[in-house]
């Protein structure tokens, strides 16, 4: 019979039912990987039968770990971060770890405060996004004696797992150039405190330079990373004296917003205007015409980030820099310019 809230099941009762010592129960809870499978199953069965609730504070004191990982991301209002964070959460949960997520809305002051709060909370490791961080945050991370992983971009100062954002944009721009476009515009996300957005603009610029062309300042606009930003960006670029025949957008939401606005303005995509994004969100395939985009394996990013942190927490040395592959997905939103 289960006890009431005031009659907590003790670790001794779990050990007695499982036929093991209290030390073994403690090891199963704090370091399950060092316990034999059969013994671990016996203990977990006893824990389930008795509905034993371990004292988290006592476990942390005994093991030196809180079994939590802190993750600070730019925003919760973006599907691309949601996918990677969910994959990270699932992988960590399978290993008995809890993911604590916070967002800073691209504000370096808020990011620093959130990181310090998670460090003070005793998380076993931290996962951050990008390489744009305040100097005092870099110092706080270097002084911290627990693992930190950068994601989405790479920096030699910390272990990193990310993408070649410049290379991804170059791939998209090269596709537009090969179709015959010579006047290409860019709708970027806001570049302040966002190295990924800056790298993607640079990628387009380098591809154009290599082709003997230039990225005109009047054909680059920064907008919020959402559908409305894409709409506003499209209107601004099409109001330029020299109108683009193709537009690269810093993410798929911007691209979809631009595509919808082009249609509202009476422009036919792709014969009047080609549009290319980056991310490969579900909406990229669902919209008509389908969106040409650079596919980033963001779920793999989250899963691998979690595995890297679990390895680092266990004392293993993890790779200093790891870049994930990406690929161009060609759909109906890009074509050769009208003759």
Coordinates of N, CA and C in Angstrom, one line a residue, residues 69-94 97-104 127-129 151-152 161 163 281 296-307:
X69 N 20.6 20.5 -17.3 CA 21.4 21.2 -18.3 C 20.6 22.5 -18.6
X70 N 21.4 23.6 -18.6 CA 20.8 24.9 -18.9 C 21.0 25.2 -20.4
X71 N 19.9 25.7 -21.0 CA 20.0 26.1 -22.4 C 19.4 27.5 -22.6
X72 N 20.2 28.4 -23.1 CA 19.8 29.8 -23.3 C 19.8 30.1 -24.8
X73 N 18.6 30.4 -25.3 CA 18.4 30.6 -26.7 C 17.9 32.0 -27.0
X74 N 18.1 32.5 -28.2 CA 17.6 33.9 -28.5 C 16.1 34.1 -28.3
X75 N 15.3 33.2 -28.7 CA 13.9 33.4 -28.6 C 13.1 32.1 -28.6
X76 N 12.0 32.1 -27.9 CA 11.1 30.9 -27.9 C 10.1 31.0 -29.0
X77 N 10.0 32.1 -29.7 CA 9.0 32.4 -30.7 C 9.6 32.1 -32.1
X78 N 10.2 30.9 -32.3 CA 10.8 30.6 -33.6 C 10.8 29.1 -33.7
X79 N 10.2 28.6 -34.7 CA 10.1 27.1 -34.9 C 11.5 26.5 -35.0
X80 N 12.4 27.1 -35.6 CA 13.7 26.5 -35.8 C 14.4 26.2 -34.5
X81 N 14.3 27.1 -33.5 CA 14.9 26.8 -32.2 C 14.0 25.8 -31.4
X82 N 12.7 25.8 -31.7 CA 11.9 24.8 -31.0 C 12.2 23.4 -31.4
X83 N 12.5 23.2 -32.7 CA 12.9 21.8 -33.1 C 14.1 21.3 -32.5
X84 N 15.2 22.2 -32.5 CA 16.4 21.7 -31.9 C 16.3 21.6 -30.4
X85 N 15.6 22.5 -29.7 CA 15.5 22.4 -28.3 C 14.6 21.1 -27.9
X86 N 13.6 20.8 -28.6 CA 12.8 19.6 -28.3 C 13.7 18.4 -28.5
X87 N 14.5 18.3 -29.5 CA 15.3 17.1 -29.7 C 16.3 17.0 -28.6
X88 N 16.9 18.1 -28.1 CA 17.8 18.2 -27.0 C 17.1 17.7 -25.7
X89 N 15.9 18.2 -25.5 CA 15.1 17.8 -24.3 C 14.8 16.3 -24.3
X90 N 14.4 15.7 -25.4 CA 14.1 14.3 -25.5 C 15.3 13.4 -25.2
X91 N 16.5 13.8 -25.8 CA 17.7 13.0 -25.6 C 18.2 13.1 -24.1
X92 N 18.1 14.3 -23.5 CA 18.5 14.4 -22.1 C 17.6 13.7 -21.2
X93 N 16.3 13.7 -21.5 CA 15.3 13.0 -20.6 C 15.6 11.5 -20.6
X94 N 15.9 11.0 -21.7 CA 16.2 9.6 -21.8 C 17.4 9.2 -21.0
X97 N 18.2 13.4 -17.4 CA 18.5 14.8 -17.2 C 17.3 15.7 -17.6
X98 N 17.2 16.8 -16.9 CA 16.2 17.8 -17.1 C 16.8 19.0 -17.8
X99 N 16.1 19.5 -18.9 CA 16.6 20.7 -19.6 C 15.9 21.9 -19.1
X100 N 16.6 22.9 -18.7 CA 16.1 24.2 -18.2 C 16.3 25.2 -19.3
X101 N 15.3 25.8 -19.9 CA 15.4 26.6 -21.1 C 15.0 28.1 -20.7
X102 N 15.8 29.0 -21.2 CA 15.5 30.4 -21.1 C 15.8 31.2 -22.4
X103 N 15.1 32.3 -22.6 CA 15.4 33.1 -23.8 C 15.7 34.5 -23.5
X104 N 16.5 35.2 -24.3 CA 17.0 36.5 -24.0 C 16.6 37.6 -25.0
X127 N 24.3 25.2 -22.6 CA 24.2 25.2 -24.0 C 23.8 26.6 -24.5
X128 N 24.6 27.3 -25.3 CA 24.3 28.6 -25.8 C 24.2 28.6 -27.3
X129 N 23.6 29.7 -27.8 CA 23.5 29.8 -29.3 C 24.4 31.0 -29.8
X151 N 26.2 26.5 -29.9 CA 25.5 25.8 -31.0 C 25.2 26.8 -32.1
X152 N 24.9 26.3 -33.3 CA 24.5 27.1 -34.5 C 25.7 27.8 -35.1
X161 N 29.2 23.3 -31.8 CA 28.4 22.4 -32.8 C 27.5 23.3 -33.6
X163 N 26.6 25.2 -37.8 CA 26.6 25.2 -39.2 C 27.5 26.3 -39.8
X281 N 11.7 24.6 -43.0 CA 10.6 24.4 -42.1 C 9.5 23.7 -42.8
X296 N 18.6 22.8 -43.0 CA 19.6 22.6 -41.9 C 19.0 21.5 -41.0
X297 N 19.8 20.5 -40.6 CA 19.3 19.4 -39.8 C 19.3 19.8 -38.3
X298 N 18.3 20.7 -38.0 CA 18.2 21.2 -36.6 C 17.9 20.2 -35.5
X299 N 17.1 19.2 -35.9 CA 16.9 18.2 -34.9 C 18.1 17.4 -34.6
X300 N 18.9 17.1 -35.6 CA 20.2 16.5 -35.3 C 21.1 17.4 -34.5
X301 N 21.0 18.7 -34.7 CA 21.8 19.6 -33.8 C 21.4 19.5 -32.4
X302 N 20.1 19.4 -32.1 CA 19.7 19.3 -30.7 C 20.1 18.0 -30.1
X303 N 19.9 16.9 -30.8 CA 20.2 15.6 -30.3 C 21.7 15.5 -30.1
X304 N 22.6 15.9 -31.0 CA 24.0 15.8 -30.9 C 24.5 16.7 -29.8
X305 N 23.9 17.9 -29.6 CA 24.3 18.8 -28.5 C 24.0 18.1 -27.2
X306 N 22.9 17.5 -27.0 CA 22.6 16.8 -25.8 C 23.6 15.7 -25.5
X307 N 23.9 14.9 -26.5 CA 24.9 13.8 -26.4 C 26.3 14.3 -26.0

